[in-house]
Structures are given as structure tokens and as C-alpha cells.
Amino acid sequence: MQPILSLRQVSKTYASGHTALDHVDLDIKRGEIFALLGPNGAGKTTLISIICGIVTPSTGTILVDGDDAIRHPRTARAKIGLVPQEVAVDMFSRVGSAARFSRGLFGKAPDAAYCDQLLKDLSLWDKRDAKVMELSGGMKRRVMIAKALSHEPDILFLDEPTAGVDVELRRDMWKLIGRLRDRGTTIILTTHYIEEAEEMADRVGVIDKGKLLLVEEKATLMRKLGKRELDLSLVEPLAALPPELADWQLSLEDEGRRLRYTFDAQAERTGIPSLLRTLHDLGIAFKDLDTSKSSLEDIFVDLVGARG
Amino acid sequence: MSGINFHGIRAIYTFEMARTMRTLWQSIATPVITTSLYFIVFGGAIGSRIDSIGGVHYGSFLVPGLIMLSLLTQSIANASIGIYFPKFTGTVFELLSAPISAIEMVVGFVGAAATKSVVIGLIILATSALFVPLRIDHPAAMLAFLVLTSITFSMFGFIIGIWARSFEQLNIVPSLLVTPLTFLGGAFYSIDMLPQPWHTVSLFNPVVYLVSGFRWSFFGKGDVAIGWSLGFTGGFLLLCLALIVWIFRTGYRLKN
């Protein structure tokens, strides 16, 4: 199936000489939730801004549903909705009219039924006649989403959608994003909350210093790069690791009261049975054991950290 | 999407007009009060000592100049704040990411700013009728000048709004350039009344041609030939249009 968004060799070098994006290739599948992860200044917002027409790329091509976004921006832009990182909305506007303005700006005829339903879906219906300035921070962010969705875009960009919002609103946002995906909207979100990507994304891209380091199915990524850990709570604390245990990747935690074994979950043999046998032979008893797998955050830190 | 984005133009136009409606009384009261004060000071106090200029009663002679003074300042102010404010608040991202061309955007912003200026011009005209006898020899030309000048200087204001990086810069051109040029452009006198070399110097003031052309539409005579006035206004309009097209092509002070 043709990707809904396709980037080839997209770069951005500013007049100062700073390269914000370095030859990025990326395909986004129709209907997926794609999470772009990266530390601050990695190039996430620049990438989104280029696709949306806010920043001019230095090189590269961008196809939005087959339409060249640089040569024929009108058709491409009509299919895109953007919720920027900062709340940027005319504070004197009323909520309903702000959404209607965005719909018109993007070339859509007025549709009161659609706009009303949108406000209801975003729990803004009761505030439809309120001025934006009168709303809480979370509500303002919902207004931004309403504006971005007002022209029924096929692709929705969410730049750090839950940055600075409380836990409850963050959960609400996740539910909303899930509902949008169910309706067939392709969603691309940037975040540095790994939990967010882990919760929602189908695929994950990691960007750092303008380079796209990897793009992978989230589940595959976690399977490929995920490490597992086995924690053994010892009956008697150990002062040091016995030399007989040198064959396993072990560490002593909690002042010698816990023995941690890190192993590759993908490996054919985990080494756990032999480790347990050796511990028994050495007379090291344990009273409890626990296993855990590494989160996307651990994977992300490993990837970005490895590049220095 | 193809063709003209009429919905987009309408959205910008309606939004800008709604901004005016929020300050409706201020928008109407300011020109009415200012015009009344000009008539009291210049028409009543000073004008009572001036018999007539070129056969036109001084109070009546003031009307085109007063309208032009407000037209230039209001057009620039309305259009410049219209595009500067989205830049200041960050909402410009929506304009830049929308499927709307530079020309369509300009039609929306400049159309709204020019509409406000024309309405204010007509309000001043109506206010003037309360103070002095009005005579308009060429009403169609008067309306055409009113609309053309409003559009041209709204475009000029739009350019200033894009160029400005601060509210201070936003006010520099209107306060340090346009207002002095308007005062020295024959708004309150005929440049024929000036001694040399100031008469010749005045001919390099572009506002002279605007005021003169507008005054011609009222009284059938101006400081310079009507052709020059029309040519200058049309030329300045084309220059502004070319600058705006260049701004959107290059993204000057809009895009990185």
C-alpha cells in the first residue's frame, strides 16, 4: 500500500550553518500512529514544520498521499492538521468561532454539524461561546486540537501533545488519539515521554542530531533491543561476586542484598538454569525472584547514548 | 484542493472584521472626535482668518486632506497589526500551514483593512458635512481614490507588519515617515502657497500626489495633474504587490 507520507533525503541547514535535519528518509503508513522520539533539539519539530510548510527544506522531496508538498503545497496541506507544541491561538476568539475559522482557512465549506460534534468529542461543547483566554491550559490545548481537526485532515501532527499537562488530561489525550486512529486518521506525534510512545504508537522513529537513527515497529523494537533482568533477593548479603559467577552478566545491588542478572531475551539460551544451579552449588540462597523487561525508555537512552 | 480558496479568504476577512467589531465604538469614535477637533482648530480658529484657497472655502478645502490623513494611517495600522499580531502570538503557523496562497491571504487581510479604512473615510466625510458645506464634483473618482488608496496603503501596512520584529518597529514607519509626509503633503494647505525651494521639494513627497488627486475629485482642481496622481497611486500599488509576492516566495521574516 502506498504510504500516506513519504520523505526522501529531506535536509535543513540554516543560514548559520547549523544542520537541523540530515537527509531524512521516512515512510508513514496510512492509519498508523507513528511516534517520533528524540531529545530536545533533535530535529523533531523541524521535521514536522517542513512537512507542514512552515519551514522551507534545504533539500529533499515530500509526498503527502502522492502529492508533492513542496511543488504543489495546496493539495498536500489540505490533508494535514497540526497541533503545535505551544498553545498558539487568538485569545480573544471564542472557542466555536476559532474552530470554524480554521475550517474555512483550510478551504472547507462551513459544516455546523461537524464542528458541533467535534467540540462535543473534545469536551468543549459547554465552552463553545467562551473566549479562549478564559479557559484552563488543558482546555486551550483541546481548542488547538479542535482547530487542527476542523478541516477533517487525513494526517494529524501532534508536536509534544501532552507536554506540561496533568496526568488526567494526558490519559484523556491518549484516549482521544486512539479514537482518531479508529476513525482512520494517521497520527504522527513527537514526544520525549517514552511512556506516551509505548502506550500508543504502532511504530517508533528515533531521531537525534538531525539524523533518523531507526524506524521500527514498536513491538519489534522492544523485542530486538529489549533486555530482560532477573533480580534475586538474597538470604545473606554478598560482599563481592564470587569468581565462579564471572560467566554471567551480574551486578550486586542494594548493598549486596540483591543479585541482578541482565540477559538477552532473544537469545536461544538465557543462562538462567545454569546460573541457578551454580548459585546452589556455591551455597548462595535467595528468598525471592523477579523478572522485568526493559522499557522503550531504556532502549531510547541506549540508542541515543551510544551516539554520544 | 484546486482553484481559489474562497473559504480561506472569507475566514481571514471575517476574522479581521470581527476584530474591528470588538472595538467598534473606539473605531468609530476616534475618527469622528479627531475630525471634529481638526475642524474646530484649523477650520474654526485658524481657518476663520483664511478666506479661501483656489476659490474653495478653507473648511471645505480641508476635507480631502483630513480624509487622506486618516485613510493612510488607518490602512497602515489595520493591515500591519493584522499580520503582525499572528506573528507575535505564534498563530502565524496556521496561516503558513494552510492551503492558501499569498495572494489569497493578502486579499483577506488587505481587504478587511481597506474596508475599515473606507468606512472610516466615509464617516469622516459625513462628520465634515456637519461643519462645512460639501462639494464633490467627481463622486465616482472620489470613491475610486478612496478605495484605491485604502488598498494600496493596506498593502504597505501588510509589508510593514511582516517586516516588524517588535511593536516599536511596527510604529516607526507610520509615525516617523507617513504622518510627517502627510502633514507636509498639502493636507492642510496647497503646495502652491509654499515659497521656493519648498514647493519643488514638496513635489518629491509622494503624499502630495495622493492628496492632490483626492482633492481634484472634490473640487476639480489639485496641486498636480490628475494623471500624475493616478499614476503614482497605481505605481505604488504595483510596487507593494510585487514586494508581497517576493515576501511569500522567499518567506522573508515569515519562514526559516
Coordinates of C-alpha atoms in Angstrom, one line a residue:
Chain A
M1 CA 0.0 0.0 0.0
Q2 CA 1.3 3.5 -0.9
P3 CA 2.5 5.4 2.2
I4 CA 0.3 8.4 3.1
L5 CA 3.5 10.3 3.7
S6 CA 6.9 9.8 2.1
L7 CA 10.0 11.8 2.8
R8 CA 13.2 11.4 0.7
Q9 CA 16.6 13.0 1.6
V10 CA 15.0 15.8 3.5
S11 CA 17.6 18.1 5.0
K12 CA 17.5 21.5 6.6
T13 CA 20.6 23.7 7.1
Y14 CA 20.1 27.2 8.4
A15 CA 22.0 30.2 7.3
S16 CA 24.1 30.0 10.4
G17 CA 25.4 26.6 9.1
H18 CA 23.5 24.6 11.7
T19 CA 22.1 21.4 10.2
A20 CA 18.8 20.6 11.9
L21 CA 17.9 17.7 9.6
D22 CA 20.3 15.5 7.8
H23 CA 19.0 13.6 4.8
V24 CA 15.9 12.0 6.4
D25 CA 14.0 9.2 4.6
L26 CA 10.7 8.2 6.1
D27 CA 7.5 6.5 5.0
I28 CA 4.4 6.7 7.1
K29 CA 1.7 4.1 6.7
R30 CA -1.9 5.0 6.3
G31 CA -3.9 4.9 9.5
E32 CA -0.9 4.2 11.9
I33 CA 0.2 6.1 14.9
F34 CA 3.9 6.9 14.5
A35 CA 5.9 8.3 17.4
L36 CA 9.0 10.3 16.7
L37 CA 11.3 10.2 19.7
G38 CA 14.2 12.3 20.3
P39 CA 15.8 14.6 22.9
N40 CA 15.3 18.3 22.8
G41 CA 16.9 19.9 19.7
A42 CA 17.0 16.5 17.9
G43 CA 15.1 17.9 14.9
K44 CA 11.6 16.6 15.6
T45 CA 9.8 20.0 15.4
T46 CA 11.9 21.0 12.3
L47 CA 10.8 17.8 10.6
I48 CA 7.1 18.5 11.3
S49 CA 7.4 22.2 10.4
I50 CA 8.9 21.3 7.0
I51 CA 6.2 18.8 6.2
C52 CA 3.5 21.3 7.2
G53 CA 5.1 24.1 5.1
I54 CA 6.2 26.3 8.0
V55 CA 9.9 25.8 7.4
T56 CA 11.5 25.5 3.9
P57 CA 13.7 22.4 3.4
S58 CA 17.2 22.8 2.0
T59 CA 16.9 19.5 0.0
G60 CA 14.6 16.6 -0.4
T61 CA 11.1 15.7 -1.6
I62 CA 7.9 15.2 0.5
L63 CA 4.9 13.4 -0.9
V64 CA 1.6 13.7 1.0
D65 CA -0.8 11.0 -0.3
G66 CA 1.1 11.1 -3.6
D67 CA 1.0 15.0 -3.8
D68 CA 4.3 16.9 -3.8
A69 CA 4.1 19.1 -0.7
I70 CA 6.8 21.4 -1.9
R71 CA 5.8 21.9 -5.6
H72 CA 2.0 21.6 -5.0
P73 CA 1.5 22.6 -1.4
R74 CA -2.2 23.3 -1.6
T75 CA -3.4 19.8 -2.1
A76 CA -0.9 18.4 0.3
R77 CA -1.6 20.9 3.1
A78 CA -5.4 20.4 2.9
K79 CA -4.8 16.9 4.1
I80 CA -2.7 17.8 7.1
G81 CA -3.7 19.1 10.6
L82 CA -1.1 20.4 13.0
V83 CA -1.2 20.8 16.8
P84 CA 2.0 22.7 17.6
Q85 CA 3.9 22.3 20.9
E86 CA 3.0 25.8 22.2
V87 CA -0.6 26.9 22.7
A88 CA -0.9 29.5 19.9
V89 CA -4.4 30.6 19.4
D90 CA -6.1 34.1 19.3
M91 CA -7.0 34.5 23.0
F92 CA -9.9 36.9 22.2
S93 CA -11.6 34.4 19.9
R94 CA -14.5 32.3 21.1
V95 CA -14.0 28.5 21.0
G96 CA -16.6 27.8 18.4
S97 CA -15.5 30.5 16.1
A98 CA -11.8 29.6 16.4
A99 CA -12.6 26.1 15.1
R100 CA -14.8 27.5 12.3
F101 CA -12.0 29.9 11.3
S102 CA -9.5 27.1 10.9
R103 CA -12.0 25.0 8.8
G104 CA -12.5 28.0 6.5
L105 CA -8.8 28.7 6.3
F106 CA -8.2 25.2 5.1
G107 CA -10.7 25.6 2.3
K108 CA -13.6 23.7 3.7
A109 CA -17.2 24.9 3.5
P110 CA -18.9 25.6 6.8
D111 CA -20.4 22.5 8.4
A112 CA -22.1 23.3 11.7
A113 CA -22.9 19.7 12.4
Y114 CA -19.3 18.5 12.1
C115 CA -17.9 21.4 14.2
D116 CA -20.5 20.9 16.9
Q117 CA -19.7 17.2 17.1
L118 CA -16.0 17.9 17.2
L119 CA -16.5 20.3 20.1
K120 CA -18.6 17.6 21.9
D121 CA -15.9 14.9 21.3
L122 CA -13.3 17.2 22.8
S123 CA -15.5 18.1 25.8
L124 CA -15.5 21.7 24.6
W125 CA -19.2 22.0 23.9
D126 CA -20.1 23.7 27.1
K127 CA -17.3 26.2 26.4
R128 CA -18.2 26.9 22.8
D129 CA -19.1 30.5 23.4
A130 CA -16.3 31.2 25.9
K131 CA -13.3 33.3 25.0
V132 CA -10.1 31.2 24.7
M133 CA -8.4 33.4 27.3
E134 CA -11.0 32.2 29.9
L135 CA -10.0 28.6 29.5
S136 CA -7.6 26.5 31.5
G137 CA -4.3 25.4 29.9
G138 CA -5.7 21.9 29.2
M139 CA -8.8 23.3 27.6
K140 CA -6.7 25.6 25.4
R141 CA -4.8 22.6 24.2
R142 CA -8.1 20.9 23.3
V143 CA -9.0 24.0 21.3
M144 CA -5.8 23.6 19.4
I145 CA -6.7 20.0 18.6
A146 CA -10.2 21.1 17.6
K147 CA -8.7 23.7 15.2
A148 CA -6.4 21.1 13.7
L149 CA -9.2 18.6 13.2
S150 CA -11.7 21.2 12.0
H151 CA -11.0 20.6 8.3
E152 CA -11.1 16.7 8.6
P153 CA -7.4 16.1 7.9
D154 CA -6.2 12.6 6.9
I155 CA -2.9 13.2 8.8
L156 CA -2.7 14.8 12.2
F157 CA 0.6 16.0 13.6
L158 CA 0.8 16.3 17.3
D159 CA 4.0 18.1 18.5
E160 CA 4.6 17.1 22.1
P161 CA 0.8 16.8 22.7
T162 CA 1.0 16.3 26.4
A163 CA 3.9 18.4 27.4
G164 CA 3.1 20.2 30.6
V165 CA -0.4 18.7 31.1
D166 CA -1.6 16.9 34.1
V167 CA -1.8 13.1 34.3
E168 CA -5.6 13.1 33.9
L169 CA -5.5 15.2 30.8
R170 CA -2.7 13.1 29.4
R171 CA -4.8 10.0 29.7
D172 CA -7.7 11.8 28.1
M173 CA -5.4 12.8 25.2
W174 CA -4.3 9.3 24.7
K175 CA -7.9 8.1 24.6
L176 CA -8.7 10.8 22.1
I177 CA -5.8 9.9 19.9
G178 CA -6.9 6.3 20.0
R179 CA -10.4 7.3 18.8
L180 CA -8.9 9.4 16.0
R181 CA -6.9 6.4 14.8
D182 CA -10.0 4.2 14.9
R183 CA -11.6 6.7 12.6
G184 CA -8.8 6.2 10.1
T185 CA -6.7 9.4 10.8
T186 CA -3.0 8.9 10.5
I187 CA -1.3 10.3 13.6
I188 CA 2.3 11.4 13.9
L189 CA 3.4 12.5 17.3
T190 CA 6.6 13.8 18.6
T191 CA 7.3 13.2 22.2
H192 CA 10.1 12.8 24.7
Y193 CA 7.7 11.0 27.0
I194 CA 8.7 7.4 26.2
E195 CA 5.6 6.2 28.1
E196 CA 3.5 8.0 25.5
A197 CA 5.0 6.2 22.6
E198 CA 5.0 2.9 24.4
E199 CA 1.3 3.4 25.2
M200 CA 0.0 4.4 21.8
A201 CA 2.4 4.1 18.9
D202 CA 2.4 1.4 16.2
R203 CA 5.8 2.3 15.0
V204 CA 8.6 4.3 16.5
G205 CA 11.3 6.5 15.0
V206 CA 14.3 7.7 16.9
I207 CA 15.9 11.0 15.8
D208 CA 19.0 12.6 17.2
K209 CA 21.1 15.5 15.9
G210 CA 19.0 15.7 12.8
K211 CA 19.5 12.1 11.8
L212 CA 16.8 9.4 11.8
L213 CA 18.5 6.6 13.7
L214 CA 15.9 3.9 13.3
V215 CA 12.3 3.3 12.4
E216 CA 10.8 0.1 13.7
E217 CA 7.5 -1.5 14.8
K218 CA 7.3 -0.8 18.5
A219 CA 6.8 -4.4 19.4
T220 CA 9.7 -5.5 17.1
L221 CA 11.9 -2.8 18.5
M222 CA 11.3 -3.8 22.0
R223 CA 11.8 -7.5 21.1
K224 CA 15.0 -6.8 19.2
L225 CA 16.6 -4.4 21.6
G226 CA 14.8 -5.2 24.8
K227 CA 16.9 -6.6 27.6
R228 CA 15.4 -8.6 30.5
E229 CA 16.5 -8.6 34.0
L230 CA 16.3 -11.2 36.7
D231 CA 16.5 -10.0 40.3
L232 CA 17.3 -12.4 43.1
S233 CA 16.7 -11.2 46.7
L234 CA 19.5 -13.0 48.6
V235 CA 19.0 -14.5 52.1
E236 CA 22.5 -13.3 53.1
P237 CA 24.1 -10.2 51.5
L238 CA 27.2 -10.7 49.4
A239 CA 30.3 -8.5 49.8
A240 CA 31.5 -9.3 46.3
L241 CA 30.7 -11.5 43.3
P242 CA 32.4 -14.9 43.5
P243 CA 34.7 -15.6 40.6
E244 CA 32.6 -18.7 39.7
L245 CA 29.9 -16.3 38.5
A246 CA 32.0 -14.4 36.1
D247 CA 30.4 -16.1 33.1
W248 CA 27.1 -14.3 33.7
Q249 CA 26.4 -10.5 33.4
L250 CA 25.7 -10.0 37.0
S251 CA 25.7 -7.0 39.4
L252 CA 25.2 -6.6 43.1
E253 CA 22.5 -4.1 44.1
D254 CA 21.1 -2.8 47.4
E255 CA 24.3 -3.3 49.3
G256 CA 24.8 -6.9 48.2
R257 CA 21.3 -8.0 49.1
R258 CA 20.1 -8.3 45.5
L259 CA 21.8 -10.0 42.6
R260 CA 20.8 -8.7 39.2
Y261 CA 21.3 -10.7 36.0
T262 CA 20.8 -8.9 32.7
F263 CA 20.2 -11.2 29.7
D264 CA 19.2 -11.0 26.1
A265 CA 15.5 -12.0 25.8
Q266 CA 16.1 -13.0 22.2
A267 CA 18.9 -15.4 22.9
E268 CA 18.3 -19.1 22.4
R269 CA 19.6 -19.8 25.9
T270 CA 19.1 -17.3 28.7
G271 CA 21.6 -18.9 31.0
I272 CA 19.1 -18.8 33.9
P273 CA 19.0 -22.6 34.7
S274 CA 22.8 -22.8 34.8
L275 CA 23.0 -19.7 36.9
L276 CA 20.6 -21.0 39.5
R277 CA 22.5 -24.3 39.6
T278 CA 25.8 -22.5 40.2
L279 CA 24.3 -20.4 42.9
H280 CA 23.0 -23.6 44.6
D281 CA 26.5 -25.2 44.3
L282 CA 28.0 -22.1 45.9
G283 CA 25.5 -22.1 48.7
I284 CA 24.0 -18.7 47.8
A285 CA 20.4 -18.9 48.8
F286 CA 17.7 -16.5 47.6
K287 CA 14.3 -15.8 49.1
D288 CA 12.5 -14.2 46.2
L289 CA 13.0 -13.6 42.4
D290 CA 11.6 -11.1 40.0
T291 CA 11.9 -10.5 36.2
S292 CA 11.5 -7.4 34.2
K293 CA 12.0 -6.3 30.7
S294 CA 13.5 -3.0 29.5
S295 CA 11.1 -0.2 28.6
L296 CA 11.2 1.8 25.4
E297 CA 12.9 4.5 27.5
D298 CA 15.8 2.2 28.3
I299 CA 16.1 1.4 24.6
F300 CA 15.9 5.1 23.7
V301 CA 18.6 6.0 26.2
D302 CA 20.8 3.2 25.0
L303 CA 20.4 4.3 21.3
V304 CA 21.0 8.0 21.9
G305 CA 23.6 7.4 24.5
A306 CA 25.6 5.2 22.2
R307 CA 25.9 8.1 19.7
G308 CA 27.4 10.2 22.5
Chain B
M1 CA -7.9 21.1 -3.5
S2 CA -7.7 23.3 -6.6
G3 CA -9.0 26.7 -7.7
I4 CA -9.3 29.7 -5.4
N5 CA -9.6 29.1 -1.7
F6 CA -12.7 31.4 -1.2
H7 CA -13.4 29.9 2.2
G8 CA -9.9 30.7 3.3
I9 CA -10.2 34.3 2.1
R10 CA -13.6 34.7 3.8
A11 CA -12.2 33.2 7.0
I12 CA -9.4 35.7 7.2
Y13 CA -11.7 38.6 6.1
T14 CA -14.4 37.7 8.6
F15 CA -11.8 37.2 11.4
E16 CA -10.2 40.6 10.8
M17 CA -13.6 42.3 10.6
A18 CA -14.7 40.6 13.9
R19 CA -11.5 42.1 15.5
T20 CA -12.8 45.6 14.5
M21 CA -16.3 44.8 15.8
R22 CA -14.8 44.0 19.2
T23 CA -13.6 47.7 19.3
L24 CA -16.4 49.1 17.3
W25 CA -17.0 52.2 19.3
Q26 CA -13.4 53.0 19.5
S27 CA -13.1 52.5 15.8
I28 CA -15.9 55.0 15.0
A29 CA -15.5 57.4 17.9
T30 CA -11.8 58.1 17.3
P31 CA -12.0 59.5 13.7
V32 CA -15.2 61.4 14.5
I33 CA -13.7 63.1 17.5
T34 CA -10.3 63.7 15.7
T35 CA -12.0 65.2 12.7
S36 CA -14.2 67.4 14.8
L37 CA -11.1 68.7 16.6
Y38 CA -9.4 69.4 13.3
F39 CA -12.4 71.4 12.2
I40 CA -12.6 73.3 15.4
V41 CA -8.8 74.2 15.5
F42 CA -8.0 74.5 11.8
G43 CA -11.4 75.2 10.3
G44 CA -12.8 77.5 13.1
A45 CA -9.8 79.1 14.9
I46 CA -7.2 79.4 12.1
G47 CA -9.5 78.9 9.1
S48 CA -11.6 81.9 10.0
R49 CA -8.6 84.1 9.2
I50 CA -8.1 82.4 5.8
D51 CA -10.6 83.4 3.2
S52 CA -10.4 80.6 0.6
I53 CA -7.8 78.6 -1.3
G54 CA -8.2 78.5 -5.1
G55 CA -11.7 79.7 -4.7
V56 CA -12.6 76.9 -2.2
H57 CA -13.7 77.7 1.3
Y58 CA -10.9 76.7 3.7
G59 CA -13.1 74.5 5.8
S60 CA -14.2 72.6 2.7
F61 CA -10.6 72.6 1.4
L62 CA -9.5 70.7 4.5
V63 CA -11.9 67.8 4.0
P64 CA -10.0 65.7 1.4
G65 CA -6.7 66.2 3.2
L66 CA -8.3 65.1 6.5
I67 CA -9.8 62.0 5.0
M68 CA -6.5 61.2 3.3
L69 CA -4.6 61.6 6.6
S70 CA -6.9 59.1 8.4
L71 CA -7.0 56.8 5.4
L72 CA -3.2 56.4 5.2
T73 CA -2.7 56.0 9.0
Q74 CA -5.7 53.7 9.5
S75 CA -4.9 51.5 6.4
I76 CA -1.3 51.0 7.6
A77 CA -2.3 50.5 11.2
N78 CA -5.1 48.0 10.5
A79 CA -3.2 45.8 8.0
S80 CA 0.1 45.9 9.8
I81 CA -1.4 44.8 13.2
G82 CA -3.5 42.2 11.3
I83 CA -0.4 40.2 10.2
Y84 CA 2.0 41.3 13.0
F85 CA -0.3 40.0 15.7
P86 CA -0.3 36.4 14.5
K87 CA 3.5 36.6 14.3
F88 CA 3.7 38.0 17.8
T89 CA 1.3 35.4 19.3
G90 CA 2.6 32.5 17.2
T91 CA -0.7 31.8 15.4
V92 CA 1.0 32.6 12.1
F93 CA 1.9 28.8 12.0
E94 CA -1.7 28.2 11.0
L95 CA -1.6 30.7 8.1
L96 CA 1.6 29.3 6.8
S97 CA 0.5 25.6 7.0
A98 CA -2.9 26.3 5.4
P99 CA -3.6 25.6 1.7
I100 CA -3.9 29.3 1.0
S101 CA -1.8 31.3 -1.5
A102 CA 0.0 34.6 -0.8
I103 CA -2.5 36.4 -3.0
E104 CA -5.5 34.9 -1.2
M105 CA -4.0 35.7 2.2
V106 CA -3.4 39.3 1.1
V107 CA -6.9 39.6 -0.3
G108 CA -8.3 38.6 3.1
F109 CA -6.0 40.8 5.3
V110 CA -5.8 43.8 3.0
G111 CA -9.5 43.5 2.0
A112 CA -10.5 43.8 5.7
A113 CA -8.1 46.6 6.4
A114 CA -9.2 48.5 3.3
T115 CA -12.8 48.0 4.2
K116 CA -12.3 49.5 7.6
S117 CA -10.4 52.4 6.1
V118 CA -13.1 53.1 3.5
V119 CA -15.8 53.1 6.2
I120 CA -13.7 55.4 8.4
G121 CA -13.2 57.7 5.4
L122 CA -16.9 57.8 4.8
I123 CA -17.5 58.5 8.5
I124 CA -15.1 61.5 8.3
L125 CA -16.8 62.7 5.2
A126 CA -20.2 62.5 7.0
T127 CA -18.8 64.3 10.0
S128 CA -17.3 67.0 7.8
A129 CA -20.8 67.7 6.4
L130 CA -21.8 68.8 9.9
F131 CA -19.2 71.5 9.9
V132 CA -18.7 72.8 6.3
P133 CA -20.6 72.8 3.0
L134 CA -19.5 69.8 1.0
R135 CA -19.0 69.7 -2.8
I136 CA -18.0 66.6 -4.7
D137 CA -17.5 67.3 -8.4
H138 CA -16.5 63.7 -9.3
P139 CA -18.1 61.3 -6.9
A140 CA -17.1 58.2 -8.8
A141 CA -13.5 59.3 -8.9
M142 CA -13.7 60.2 -5.2
L143 CA -14.8 56.7 -4.4
A144 CA -12.2 55.2 -6.7
F145 CA -9.4 57.2 -5.0
L146 CA -10.8 56.3 -1.6
V147 CA -10.8 52.6 -2.4
L148 CA -7.5 52.5 -4.3
T149 CA -5.6 54.5 -1.6
S150 CA -7.1 52.2 1.1
I151 CA -6.0 49.1 -0.7
T152 CA -2.5 50.4 -1.6
F153 CA -1.7 51.6 1.9
S154 CA -3.2 48.5 3.5
M155 CA -0.8 46.5 1.4
F156 CA 2.0 48.8 2.5
G157 CA 0.9 48.2 6.1
F158 CA 0.9 44.5 5.5
I159 CA 4.5 44.7 4.4
I160 CA 5.4 46.7 7.5
G161 CA 3.6 44.1 9.7
I162 CA 5.7 41.3 8.2
W163 CA 8.9 43.4 8.4
A164 CA 8.4 44.5 12.0
R165 CA 10.0 42.4 14.8
S166 CA 8.6 44.5 17.6
F167 CA 5.7 46.8 18.4
E168 CA 8.2 49.7 18.3
Q169 CA 9.2 48.8 14.7
L170 CA 5.6 48.5 13.8
N171 CA 5.1 52.2 14.7
I172 CA 8.3 53.5 13.3
V173 CA 7.2 53.9 9.6
P174 CA 3.7 55.3 10.3
S175 CA 4.9 57.8 13.0
L176 CA 8.3 58.8 11.6
L177 CA 7.5 58.7 7.9
V178 CA 3.8 58.6 6.9
T179 CA 2.4 61.1 9.3
P180 CA 5.1 63.8 8.7
L181 CA 4.8 63.2 4.9
T182 CA 1.0 63.6 5.1
F183 CA 1.2 66.8 7.1
L184 CA 3.8 68.2 4.6
G185 CA 1.9 66.7 1.7
G186 CA -0.7 69.5 1.4
A187 CA -3.3 68.1 3.7
F188 CA -3.9 71.5 5.3
Y189 CA -2.7 73.8 2.5
S190 CA -2.0 74.0 -1.2
I191 CA 1.7 73.5 -2.0
D192 CA 1.3 76.4 -4.4
M193 CA 1.3 78.5 -1.1
L194 CA 4.9 77.4 -0.4
P195 CA 7.9 79.5 -1.4
Q196 CA 10.7 78.0 -3.4
P197 CA 12.6 75.8 -2.8
W198 CA 10.0 74.1 -0.6
H199 CA 7.4 74.0 -3.4
T200 CA 9.9 72.0 -5.5
V201 CA 10.9 69.8 -2.6
S202 CA 7.3 69.0 -1.9
L203 CA 6.9 67.5 -5.4
F204 CA 9.2 64.7 -4.1
N205 CA 6.7 63.9 -1.4
P206 CA 4.5 61.1 -2.7
V207 CA 1.6 62.0 -0.4
V208 CA 1.3 65.3 -2.4
Y209 CA 0.0 63.2 -5.4
L210 CA -2.5 61.3 -3.3
V211 CA -3.9 64.4 -1.6
S212 CA -3.9 66.3 -4.8
G213 CA -5.8 63.6 -6.8
F214 CA -8.3 63.2 -4.0
R215 CA -8.9 66.9 -3.8
W216 CA -9.3 67.0 -7.5
S217 CA -12.3 64.6 -7.2
F218 CA -13.9 67.1 -4.8
F219 CA -13.2 70.5 -6.4
G220 CA -12.0 69.6 -9.9
K221 CA -8.5 71.0 -9.2
G222 CA -5.4 69.9 -7.4
D223 CA -1.7 70.8 -6.9
V224 CA -0.6 68.4 -9.6
A225 CA -2.2 67.0 -12.7
I226 CA -4.7 64.2 -12.1
G227 CA -2.8 61.8 -14.4
W228 CA 0.3 62.1 -12.1
S229 CA -1.9 61.3 -9.0
L230 CA -3.4 58.3 -10.7
G231 CA 0.0 57.1 -12.0
F232 CA 1.6 57.4 -8.6
T233 CA -1.1 55.6 -6.7
G234 CA -1.3 52.8 -9.3
G235 CA 2.5 52.6 -9.4
F236 CA 2.8 52.3 -5.6
L237 CA 0.1 49.7 -5.6
L238 CA 2.1 47.6 -8.1
L239 CA 5.3 48.1 -6.1
C240 CA 3.6 46.9 -2.9
L241 CA 2.1 43.9 -4.7
A242 CA 5.5 42.9 -6.1
L243 CA 7.1 43.2 -2.6
I244 CA 4.4 41.0 -1.1
V245 CA 4.8 38.3 -3.8
W246 CA 8.6 38.4 -3.1
I247 CA 8.0 38.1 0.6
F248 CA 5.9 35.0 0.2
R249 CA 8.2 33.4 -2.4
T250 CA 11.2 33.9 -0.2
G251 CA 9.5 33.5 3.2
Y252 CA 11.1 36.8 4.3
R253 CA 10.6 37.1 8.1
L254 CA 7.8 34.5 7.9
K255 CA 9.6 31.2 7.3
N256 CA 13.0 29.9 8.3

